[in-house]
């Protein structure tokens, strides 16, 4: 009885491994990018040689509102829709850069607020920006620091000029303005940087939401002005010097600045915010100020209505979402880029997303379970370790528990996005079994 069950599991696993490989092949651009990067490496400049553009966006296929595309940045080509793992302090917690590459992460996110406080912008700039400092050759996006400062609550004071805040590390006082947030992000040197915005709290009255949205629009204009005046000060402008391709007169690509739409949970204010941000003009647009405590239905409603007002030929970035089901759902609505701490943070707490539902690995039921965490997952953790071992590592508070759990969750998210892109390219909406993913595993 036991034997035949194990056999069935092996057969099932080998089938799923094969089908995952096929899916990876369908999303071959990830692999092609990987090979390309390896071939040019290790000593070559990470700046893409043949396509020296600051940013370009091509839509390859679409079905309904969803689309697949390629986002060309100075350091990498990114297949969209894409999920960006969060590397708050120049580190995706628990996972080294070579593993992130193997998982197929094409772009990661850094947090300006944290890096500004530690190790400081000047240090990162001196090390060649974030790419040089953390030895990451693919694309990076930084946020403006606005959302983190907003999260400090009692530690901040907002005026037209900017935000005064206290460090969560040592209580020291600091000031961010649209100009200084741009200066910091230019020093960090990410491929894509974000305008400085005010994230409105939830719930909020309409007058406050309007005032906040209007200030965000004024801050967007100030952000763009400072960026345009200083964008050539990027720390990787010397990456080509000393190499064969550093020839005189070659145009060095710059970073790209995205605008952010705010307006709280008010559809009219969101529309006005989108129009005003588009009028200022950016190569990409983000929807900010969501996932701040509002019900999920409302998030979806605001995302859907805001997307209608954003240009179809520019990348659209939904900030700070979501669960595995949500990243599928928002891709279907036409979102091209997403980021969230959920897969990494949940992993560190022993919460793992699987094709059979959410697993809390600390549960006693897994203590002697020889099965892989997710029999349908092709990641290096599920291919090698049992639930019993993962449960033991977690119960023993081993560092390896956080590492392996994070690798699986990120792999689950990145594989999900590969499948989404594959489905869209075939002209079908990607629903899969995503309705079960965040429910506890039966
Ligand atoms: Zn796995």
Tab-separated table of C-alpha atoms and ligand atoms in Angstrom:
chain	number	residue	atom	x	y	z
A	1	UNK	CA	0.000	0.000	0.000
A	2	UNK	CA	2.737	2.402	1.098
A	3	UNK	CA	4.877	1.326	-1.833
A	4	UNK	CA	2.245	1.943	-4.437
A	5	UNK	CA	1.436	5.354	-2.988
A	6	UNK	CA	5.115	6.316	-3.124
A	7	UNK	CA	5.301	5.052	-6.667
A	8	UNK	CA	2.283	7.088	-7.697
A	9	UNK	CA	3.906	10.117	-6.110
A	10	UNK	CA	7.143	9.532	-8.026
A	11	UNK	CA	5.278	9.172	-11.304
A	12	UNK	CA	3.206	12.259	-10.568
A	13	UNK	CA	6.326	14.200	-9.631
A	14	UNK	CA	8.214	13.207	-12.738
A	15	UNK	CA	5.215	14.213	-14.867
A	16	UNK	CA	5.045	17.605	-13.223
A	17	UNK	CA	8.779	18.097	-13.507
A	18	UNK	CA	8.476	17.464	-17.227
A	19	UNK	CA	5.561	19.815	-17.630
A	20	UNK	CA	7.350	22.518	-15.649
A	21	UNK	CA	10.358	22.135	-17.922
A	22	UNK	CA	8.077	22.602	-20.901
A	23	UNK	CA	6.639	25.728	-19.378
A	24	UNK	CA	10.119	27.054	-18.770
A	25	UNK	CA	10.948	26.391	-22.392
A	26	UNK	CA	7.855	28.305	-23.442
A	27	UNK	CA	9.093	31.214	-21.386
A	28	UNK	CA	12.516	30.745	-22.970
A	29	UNK	CA	13.379	34.410	-22.854
A	30	UNK	CA	14.169	34.022	-19.154
A	31	UNK	CA	16.574	31.215	-19.967
A	32	UNK	CA	17.966	33.011	-22.974
A	33	UNK	CA	18.607	36.047	-20.814
A	34	UNK	CA	20.308	33.802	-18.292
A	35	UNK	CA	22.608	32.303	-20.917
A	36	UNK	CA	23.295	35.707	-22.406
A	37	UNK	CA	24.255	37.131	-19.027
A	38	UNK	CA	26.533	34.174	-18.308
A	39	UNK	CA	28.233	34.482	-21.695
A	40	UNK	CA	28.975	38.144	-21.295
A	41	UNK	CA	30.055	37.695	-17.721
A	42	UNK	CA	31.947	37.562	-15.531
A	43	UNK	CA	34.193	40.527	-16.276
A	44	UNK	CA	32.144	42.356	-18.832
A	45	UNK	CA	30.069	45.376	-18.016
A	46	UNK	CA	26.514	44.428	-17.143
A	47	UNK	CA	25.194	47.236	-19.326
A	48	UNK	CA	23.507	45.600	-22.279
A	49	UNK	CA	25.766	46.072	-25.234
A	50	UNK	CA	23.509	45.716	-28.208
A	51	UNK	CA	20.512	47.575	-26.882
A	52	UNK	CA	21.794	50.655	-25.122
A	53	UNK	CA	18.465	52.165	-24.235
A	54	UNK	CA	17.298	53.753	-21.032
A	55	UNK	CA	13.912	52.063	-21.325
A	56	UNK	CA	11.708	50.595	-23.993
A	57	UNK	CA	8.545	48.552	-23.752
A	58	UNK	CA	7.186	46.204	-26.411
A	59	UNK	CA	3.879	44.356	-26.161
A	60	UNK	CA	4.210	40.878	-27.713
A	61	UNK	CA	0.737	39.438	-27.210
A	62	UNK	CA	-2.515	40.230	-25.485
A	63	UNK	CA	-5.712	38.512	-24.519
A	64	UNK	CA	-8.604	40.431	-23.025
A	65	UNK	CA	-6.986	43.169	-20.961
A	66	UNK	CA	-3.882	41.069	-20.206
A	67	UNK	CA	-0.689	41.433	-22.184
A	68	UNK	CA	2.827	40.004	-22.345
A	69	UNK	CA	5.749	42.182	-23.216
A	70	UNK	CA	9.431	42.946	-22.921
A	71	UNK	CA	10.733	45.774	-20.825
A	72	UNK	CA	14.237	46.728	-21.882
A	73	UNK	CA	16.255	48.398	-19.137
A	74	UNK	CA	19.960	49.343	-19.161
A	75	UNK	CA	20.926	46.137	-17.307
A	76	UNK	CA	18.443	43.499	-18.470
A	77	UNK	CA	15.488	42.601	-20.611
A	78	UNK	CA	12.489	41.814	-18.412
A	79	UNK	CA	9.579	39.642	-19.570
A	80	UNK	CA	6.248	41.047	-18.400
A	81	UNK	CA	4.003	40.674	-16.514
A	82	UNK	CA	6.715	40.305	-13.907
A	83	UNK	CA	6.894	39.794	-10.167
A	84	UNK	CA	9.799	41.617	-8.507
A	85	UNK	CA	11.228	40.038	-5.330
A	86	UNK	CA	11.849	42.660	-2.623
A	87	UNK	CA	15.467	43.194	-1.568
A	88	UNK	CA	14.919	45.871	1.058
A	89	UNK	CA	18.518	46.489	2.166
A	90	UNK	CA	20.246	45.304	-1.032
A	91	UNK	CA	19.454	41.726	-0.042
A	92	UNK	CA	16.484	39.484	-0.738
A	93	UNK	CA	16.466	38.112	2.800
A	94	UNK	CA	17.972	34.641	2.982
A	95	UNK	CA	18.698	34.162	-0.728
A	96	UNK	CA	22.009	34.845	-2.460
A	97	UNK	CA	22.220	36.563	-5.826
A	98	UNK	CA	23.337	33.429	-7.715
A	99	UNK	CA	20.267	31.541	-6.491
A	100	UNK	CA	18.012	34.461	-7.471
A	101	UNK	CA	19.534	34.202	-10.963
A	102	UNK	CA	18.857	30.467	-11.064
A	103	UNK	CA	15.261	31.055	-9.975
A	104	UNK	CA	14.902	33.364	-12.971
A	105	UNK	CA	14.451	36.662	-11.113
A	106	UNK	CA	14.881	39.302	-13.815
A	107	UNK	CA	14.385	42.418	-11.731
A	108	UNK	CA	14.469	43.004	-7.984
A	109	UNK	CA	13.390	45.910	-5.819
A	110	UNK	CA	15.428	47.954	-3.340
A	111	UNK	CA	14.115	50.334	-0.677
A	112	UNK	CA	15.565	53.846	-0.733
A	113	UNK	CA	14.583	54.660	2.857
A	114	UNK	CA	16.497	51.690	4.315
A	115	UNK	CA	19.559	52.108	2.081
A	116	UNK	CA	19.679	55.842	2.786
A	117	UNK	CA	19.906	55.102	6.526
A	118	UNK	CA	22.269	52.146	6.141
A	119	UNK	CA	24.853	51.904	4.580
A	120	UNK	CA	24.112	55.408	3.174
A	121	UNK	CA	23.797	56.623	-0.413
A	122	UNK	CA	27.432	57.809	-0.698
A	123	UNK	CA	28.772	54.347	0.128
A	124	UNK	CA	26.540	52.615	-2.427
A	125	UNK	CA	27.399	55.224	-5.067
A	126	UNK	CA	31.120	54.740	-4.454
A	127	UNK	CA	30.688	50.975	-4.975
A	128	UNK	CA	29.169	51.548	-8.420
A	129	UNK	CA	25.563	51.884	-7.292
A	130	UNK	CA	23.392	48.986	-6.168
A	131	UNK	CA	24.434	46.829	-9.145
A	132	UNK	CA	28.092	47.016	-8.195
A	133	UNK	CA	27.552	47.004	-4.442
A	134	UNK	CA	25.400	43.862	-4.316
A	135	UNK	CA	26.879	42.277	-7.451
A	136	UNK	CA	23.580	42.032	-9.307
A	137	UNK	CA	23.817	42.258	-13.078
A	138	UNK	CA	20.133	42.261	-13.935
A	139	UNK	CA	17.556	45.009	-13.491
A	140	UNK	CA	16.764	46.860	-10.249
A	141	UNK	CA	13.892	49.178	-9.297
A	142	UNK	CA	13.975	51.407	-6.220
A	143	UNK	CA	10.987	52.971	-4.508
A	144	UNK	CA	11.166	56.636	-3.535
A	145	UNK	CA	11.079	56.178	0.226
A	146	UNK	CA	7.627	57.781	0.348
A	147	UNK	CA	5.783	54.639	1.378
A	148	UNK	CA	8.268	53.691	4.114
A	149	UNK	CA	8.213	57.207	5.544
A	150	UNK	CA	4.418	57.064	5.410
A	151	UNK	CA	4.521	53.831	7.429
A	152	UNK	CA	6.440	55.537	10.247
A	153	UNK	CA	3.214	57.159	11.529
A	154	UNK	CA	4.129	59.150	14.630
A	155	UNK	CA	7.724	59.528	13.488
A	156	UNK	CA	6.926	61.834	10.531
A	157	UNK	CA	5.750	65.351	9.666
A	158	UNK	CA	4.553	66.245	6.167
A	159	UNK	CA	4.705	69.762	4.650
A	160	UNK	CA	4.567	71.038	1.065
A	161	UNK	CA	8.350	71.043	1.030
A	162	UNK	CA	8.734	67.394	2.034
A	163	UNK	CA	8.680	64.972	4.960
A	164	UNK	CA	10.646	65.145	8.205
A	165	UNK	CA	11.008	61.732	9.790
A	166	UNK	CA	12.881	59.893	12.486
A	167	UNK	CA	15.044	56.881	11.760
A	168	UNK	CA	13.615	53.585	13.006
A	169	UNK	CA	17.235	52.571	13.732
A	170	UNK	CA	18.459	55.320	16.077
A	171	UNK	CA	15.747	57.990	16.235
A	172	UNK	CA	17.859	60.549	14.334
A	173	UNK	CA	15.961	63.201	12.364
A	174	UNK	CA	15.986	63.266	8.524
A	175	UNK	CA	14.237	65.087	5.685
A	176	UNK	CA	13.064	63.761	2.317
A	177	UNK	CA	11.819	66.066	-0.444
A	178	UNK	CA	11.048	65.175	-4.065
A	179	UNK	CA	14.510	66.546	-4.907
A	180	UNK	CA	16.442	64.679	-2.195
A	181	UNK	CA	14.537	61.437	-2.905
A	182	UNK	CA	15.631	61.740	-6.566
A	183	UNK	CA	19.201	62.522	-5.531
A	184	UNK	CA	19.230	59.403	-3.335
A	185	UNK	CA	17.787	57.180	-6.060
A	186	UNK	CA	20.218	58.509	-8.678
A	187	UNK	CA	23.013	57.651	-6.240
A	188	UNK	CA	21.658	54.113	-5.826
A	189	UNK	CA	21.561	53.777	-9.612
A	190	UNK	CA	18.595	51.428	-10.108
A	191	UNK	CA	17.378	51.002	-13.693
A	192	UNK	CA	13.912	52.283	-12.756
A	193	UNK	CA	13.265	54.815	-10.007
A	194	UNK	CA	10.021	56.200	-8.580
A	195	UNK	CA	8.650	59.729	-8.111
A	196	UNK	CA	8.315	60.909	-4.499
A	197	UNK	CA	4.664	60.605	-3.487
A	198	UNK	CA	2.449	60.828	-0.452
A	199	UNK	CA	0.626	57.616	0.304
A	200	UNK	CA	-2.810	58.426	1.735
A	201	UNK	CA	-3.868	56.490	4.823
A	202	UNK	CA	-7.036	54.369	4.966
A	203	UNK	CA	-9.771	55.215	5.757
A	204	UNK	CA	-9.638	58.908	4.892
A	205	UNK	CA	-12.171	61.655	4.087
A	206	UNK	CA	-12.452	63.002	0.553
A	207	UNK	CA	-10.951	66.429	1.306
A	208	UNK	CA	-7.838	64.853	2.766
A	209	UNK	CA	-7.594	62.367	-0.144
A	210	UNK	CA	-7.873	65.244	-2.636
A	211	UNK	CA	-5.274	67.402	-0.891
A	212	UNK	CA	-2.885	64.457	-0.728
A	213	UNK	CA	-3.425	63.556	-4.401
A	214	UNK	CA	-2.818	67.169	-5.440
A	215	UNK	CA	0.397	67.375	-3.437
A	216	UNK	CA	1.559	64.100	-4.998
A	217	UNK	CA	0.988	65.670	-8.440
A	218	UNK	CA	3.079	68.738	-7.481
A	219	UNK	CA	5.770	66.449	-6.046
A	220	UNK	CA	5.751	64.408	-9.279
A	221	UNK	CA	6.508	67.543	-11.300
A	222	UNK	CA	9.344	68.473	-8.884
A	223	UNK	CA	10.676	64.893	-9.016
A	224	UNK	CA	10.755	64.974	-12.803
A	225	UNK	CA	12.441	68.370	-12.958
A	226	UNK	CA	15.240	67.313	-10.589
A	227	UNK	CA	15.613	63.974	-12.388
A	228	UNK	CA	15.895	65.574	-15.844
A	229	UNK	CA	18.561	67.991	-14.564
A	230	UNK	CA	20.640	65.256	-12.869
A	231	UNK	CA	19.944	61.939	-14.605
A	232	UNK	CA	23.404	61.758	-16.148
A	233	UNK	CA	25.004	61.518	-12.703
A	234	UNK	CA	24.140	57.820	-12.515
A	235	UNK	CA	26.877	55.794	-10.719
A	236	UNK	CA	27.253	53.227	-13.517
A	237	UNK	CA	28.150	55.802	-16.155
A	238	UNK	CA	31.779	54.551	-15.974
A	239	UNK	CA	30.902	50.847	-16.269
A	240	UNK	CA	32.133	50.736	-19.850
A	241	UNK	CA	35.420	52.527	-19.200
A	242	UNK	CA	38.432	50.254	-19.378
A	243	UNK	CA	36.612	47.665	-21.470
A	244	UNK	CA	36.765	47.208	-25.206
A	245	UNK	CA	33.321	48.604	-25.658
A	246	UNK	CA	33.953	51.841	-23.808
A	247	UNK	CA	34.348	53.925	-26.922
A	248	UNK	CA	34.301	57.690	-27.040
A	249	UNK	CA	30.944	59.232	-27.749
A	250	UNK	CA	28.882	56.158	-26.850
A	251	UNK	CA	25.647	57.271	-25.254
A	252	UNK	CA	25.325	55.925	-21.718
A	253	UNK	CA	21.728	54.983	-20.943
A	254	UNK	CA	20.166	56.720	-17.982
A	255	UNK	CA	17.747	55.547	-15.346
A	256	UNK	CA	14.015	55.912	-15.970
A	257	UNK	CA	11.624	57.698	-13.648
A	258	UNK	CA	8.060	56.371	-13.219
A	259	UNK	CA	5.137	58.479	-11.995
A	260	UNK	CA	2.737	57.268	-9.292
A	261	UNK	CA	-1.051	57.583	-9.322
A	262	UNK	CA	-2.644	58.212	-5.915
A	263	UNK	CA	-6.152	59.332	-4.873
A	264	UNK	CA	-7.097	56.936	-2.093
A	265	UNK	CA	-10.142	54.727	-2.694
A	266	UNK	CA	-11.955	57.364	-4.775
A	267	UNK	CA	-12.335	56.472	-8.444
A	268	UNK	CA	-12.756	60.100	-9.567
A	269	UNK	CA	-9.658	61.212	-7.683
A	270	UNK	CA	-7.715	58.280	-9.152
A	271	UNK	CA	-8.826	59.341	-12.648
A	272	UNK	CA	-7.753	62.929	-12.029
A	273	UNK	CA	-4.442	61.767	-10.533
A	274	UNK	CA	-3.782	59.573	-13.599
A	275	UNK	CA	-4.529	62.472	-15.968
A	276	UNK	CA	-2.311	64.910	-14.075
A	277	UNK	CA	0.551	62.411	-13.841
A	278	UNK	CA	0.297	61.591	-17.566
A	279	UNK	CA	0.325	65.307	-18.337
A	280	UNK	CA	3.695	65.622	-16.562
A	281	UNK	CA	4.850	62.680	-18.685
A	282	UNK	CA	6.697	59.523	-17.601
A	283	UNK	CA	7.887	56.390	-19.442
A	284	UNK	CA	5.897	54.200	-17.014
A	285	UNK	CA	3.125	54.584	-14.443
A	286	UNK	CA	2.550	53.025	-11.047
A	287	UNK	CA	-0.596	52.646	-8.969
A	288	UNK	CA	0.351	53.426	-5.364
A	289	UNK	CA	-1.496	53.757	-2.086
A	290	UNK	CA	-3.220	50.355	-2.170
A	291	UNK	CA	-2.916	47.402	0.234
A	292	UNK	CA	-3.060	49.875	3.116
A	293	UNK	CA	-5.793	48.034	5.020
A	294	UNK	CA	-8.736	48.312	2.620
A	295	UNK	CA	-10.857	45.245	1.741
A	296	UNK	CA	-9.512	43.196	-1.153
A	297	UNK	CA	-12.591	43.803	-3.322
A	298	UNK	CA	-11.998	47.547	-3.081
A	299	UNK	CA	-8.335	47.127	-4.088
A	300	UNK	CA	-9.405	45.243	-7.187
A	301	UNK	CA	-12.073	47.814	-8.064
A	302	UNK	CA	-9.620	50.716	-7.785
A	303	UNK	CA	-6.931	48.869	-9.761
A	304	UNK	CA	-9.365	48.027	-12.548
A	305	UNK	CA	-10.782	51.536	-12.825
A	306	UNK	CA	-7.365	53.233	-12.592
A	307	UNK	CA	-5.869	51.014	-15.318
A	308	UNK	CA	-8.511	52.337	-17.732
A	309	UNK	CA	-6.935	55.780	-17.482
A	310	UNK	CA	-3.310	54.714	-18.018
A	311	UNK	CA	-1.678	54.612	-21.473
A	312	UNK	CA	-1.765	51.127	-23.005
A	313	UNK	CA	1.691	51.417	-24.575
A	314	UNK	CA	3.516	52.148	-21.289
A	315	UNK	CA	4.399	49.715	-18.482
A	316	UNK	CA	1.947	49.726	-15.559
A	317	UNK	CA	3.266	48.872	-12.128
A	318	UNK	CA	0.975	47.932	-9.229
A	319	UNK	CA	2.909	48.583	-6.019
A	320	UNK	CA	2.910	46.263	-3.010
A	321	UNK	CA	0.663	43.344	-4.045
A	322	UNK	CA	-0.124	40.538	-3.461
A	323	UNK	CA	-1.045	36.907	-2.810
A	324	UNK	CA	-0.397	34.304	-5.548
A	325	UNK	CA	-4.051	34.578	-6.642
A	326	UNK	CA	-3.827	38.355	-6.765
A	327	UNK	CA	-0.746	38.467	-8.975
A	328	UNK	CA	-2.594	36.226	-11.455
A	329	UNK	CA	-5.752	38.323	-11.205
A	330	UNK	CA	-3.952	41.665	-11.653
A	331	UNK	CA	-1.982	40.295	-14.620
A	332	UNK	CA	-5.333	39.436	-16.207
A	333	UNK	CA	-6.446	43.033	-15.632
A	334	UNK	CA	-3.428	44.347	-17.578
A	335	UNK	CA	-0.847	45.035	-14.858
A	336	UNK	CA	2.753	44.533	-16.080
A	337	UNK	CA	4.824	44.771	-12.889
A	338	UNK	CA	4.223	43.863	-9.230
A	339	UNK	CA	6.224	43.555	-6.036
A	340	UNK	CA	5.422	42.311	-2.546
A	341	UNK	CA	7.206	41.199	0.630
A	342	UNK	CA	4.587	38.450	1.126
A	343	UNK	CA	6.458	35.436	-0.364
A	344	UNK	CA	9.694	36.225	1.488
A	345	UNK	CA	8.139	37.393	4.767
A	346	UNK	CA	5.655	34.503	4.939
A	347	UNK	CA	8.488	32.038	4.228
A	348	UNK	CA	10.435	33.285	7.230
A	349	UNK	CA	7.332	32.580	9.322
A	350	UNK	CA	7.027	29.041	7.961
A	351	UNK	CA	4.074	29.828	5.656
A	352	UNK	CA	4.523	28.272	2.256
A	353	UNK	CA	2.413	28.680	-0.873
A	354	UNK	CA	1.860	25.436	-2.758
A	355	UNK	CA	-0.318	24.190	-5.594
A	356	UNK	CA	-2.392	22.339	-2.949
A	357	UNK	CA	-2.903	25.312	-0.654
A	358	UNK	CA	-0.993	27.189	2.018
A	359	UNK	CA	1.230	25.025	4.237
A	360	UNK	CA	2.151	25.998	7.785
A	361	UNK	CA	5.281	23.872	8.022
A	362	UNK	CA	5.434	24.107	11.817
A	363	UNK	CA	2.389	21.830	12.144
A	364	UNK	CA	2.953	18.459	13.841
A	365	UNK	CA	1.226	16.685	10.923
A	366	UNK	CA	4.385	17.177	8.853
A	367	UNK	CA	6.807	15.771	11.465
A	368	UNK	CA	7.118	12.410	9.725
A	369	UNK	CA	5.895	13.314	6.252
A	370	UNK	CA	8.377	12.110	3.605
A	371	UNK	CA	6.644	13.924	0.718
A	372	UNK	CA	8.107	17.003	-0.971
A	373	UNK	CA	6.635	20.307	0.210
A	374	UNK	CA	4.791	20.734	-3.099
A	375	UNK	CA	4.686	17.637	-5.326
A	376	UNK	CA	3.940	19.884	-8.295
A	377	UNK	CA	6.891	22.238	-7.784
A	378	UNK	CA	10.159	21.877	-9.686
A	379	UNK	CA	12.224	24.056	-7.338
A	380	UNK	CA	15.469	22.833	-5.807
A	381	UNK	CA	13.856	22.584	-2.358
A	382	UNK	CA	10.919	20.428	-3.451
A	383	UNK	CA	13.211	18.265	-5.595
A	384	UNK	CA	15.483	17.455	-2.668
A	385	UNK	CA	13.933	17.778	0.806
A	386	UNK	CA	10.957	16.306	2.642
A	387	UNK	CA	8.273	18.136	4.604
A	388	UNK	CA	9.593	16.339	7.692
A	389	UNK	CA	13.063	17.853	7.228
A	390	UNK	CA	11.700	21.354	6.527
A	391	UNK	CA	9.498	21.075	9.614
A	392	UNK	CA	12.480	19.968	11.709
A	393	UNK	CA	14.625	22.889	10.483
A	394	UNK	CA	11.852	25.347	11.329
A	395	UNK	CA	11.205	23.848	14.771
A	396	UNK	CA	14.962	23.939	15.492
A	397	UNK	CA	15.112	27.596	14.465
A	398	UNK	CA	17.811	26.800	11.912
A	399	UNK	CA	18.865	29.569	9.504
A	400	UNK	CA	18.516	27.021	6.689
A	401	UNK	CA	14.754	26.894	7.320
A	402	UNK	CA	14.411	30.553	6.313
A	403	UNK	CA	16.676	30.059	3.303
A	404	UNK	CA	14.879	26.981	1.911
A	405	UNK	CA	11.400	28.312	2.678
A	406	UNK	CA	12.182	31.590	0.914
A	407	UNK	CA	13.614	29.812	-2.141
A	408	UNK	CA	10.435	27.745	-2.493
A	409	UNK	CA	8.026	30.671	-2.072
A	410	UNK	CA	9.941	32.848	-4.546
A	411	UNK	CA	10.122	29.947	-6.959
A	412	UNK	CA	6.344	29.485	-6.627
A	413	UNK	CA	5.740	33.172	-7.433
A	414	UNK	CA	8.212	33.308	-10.334
A	415	UNK	CA	6.879	30.043	-11.821
A	416	UNK	CA	3.349	31.397	-11.493
A	417	UNK	CA	4.339	34.443	-13.533
A	418	UNK	CA	5.982	32.228	-16.182
A	419	UNK	CA	2.727	30.309	-16.473
A	420	UNK	CA	0.737	33.537	-16.641
A	421	UNK	CA	2.932	34.828	-19.482
A	422	UNK	CA	2.637	31.490	-21.269
A	423	UNK	CA	-1.174	31.487	-20.939
A	424	UNK	CA	-1.508	35.047	-22.211
A	425	UNK	CA	0.739	34.267	-25.176
A	426	UNK	CA	-1.563	31.316	-25.998
A	427	UNK	CA	-4.567	33.616	-25.791
A	428	UNK	CA	-6.133	32.159	-22.666
A	429	UNK	CA	-6.808	33.754	-19.308
A	430	UNK	CA	-4.666	32.231	-16.597
A	431	UNK	CA	-6.856	31.013	-13.776
A	432	UNK	CA	-5.174	27.679	-12.943
A	433	UNK	CA	-6.119	26.507	-9.500
A	434	UNK	CA	-5.167	29.820	-7.975
A	435	UNK	CA	-8.350	29.887	-5.906
A	436	UNK	CA	-6.869	27.281	-3.562
A	437	UNK	CA	-3.368	28.696	-3.214
A	438	UNK	CA	-3.821	30.875	-0.191
A	439	UNK	CA	-6.252	28.582	1.626
A	440	UNK	CA	-4.816	26.229	4.211
A	441	UNK	CA	-3.841	22.899	2.668
A	442	UNK	CA	-6.597	20.373	3.479
B	1	LIG	ZN1	9.254	24.210	-4.383
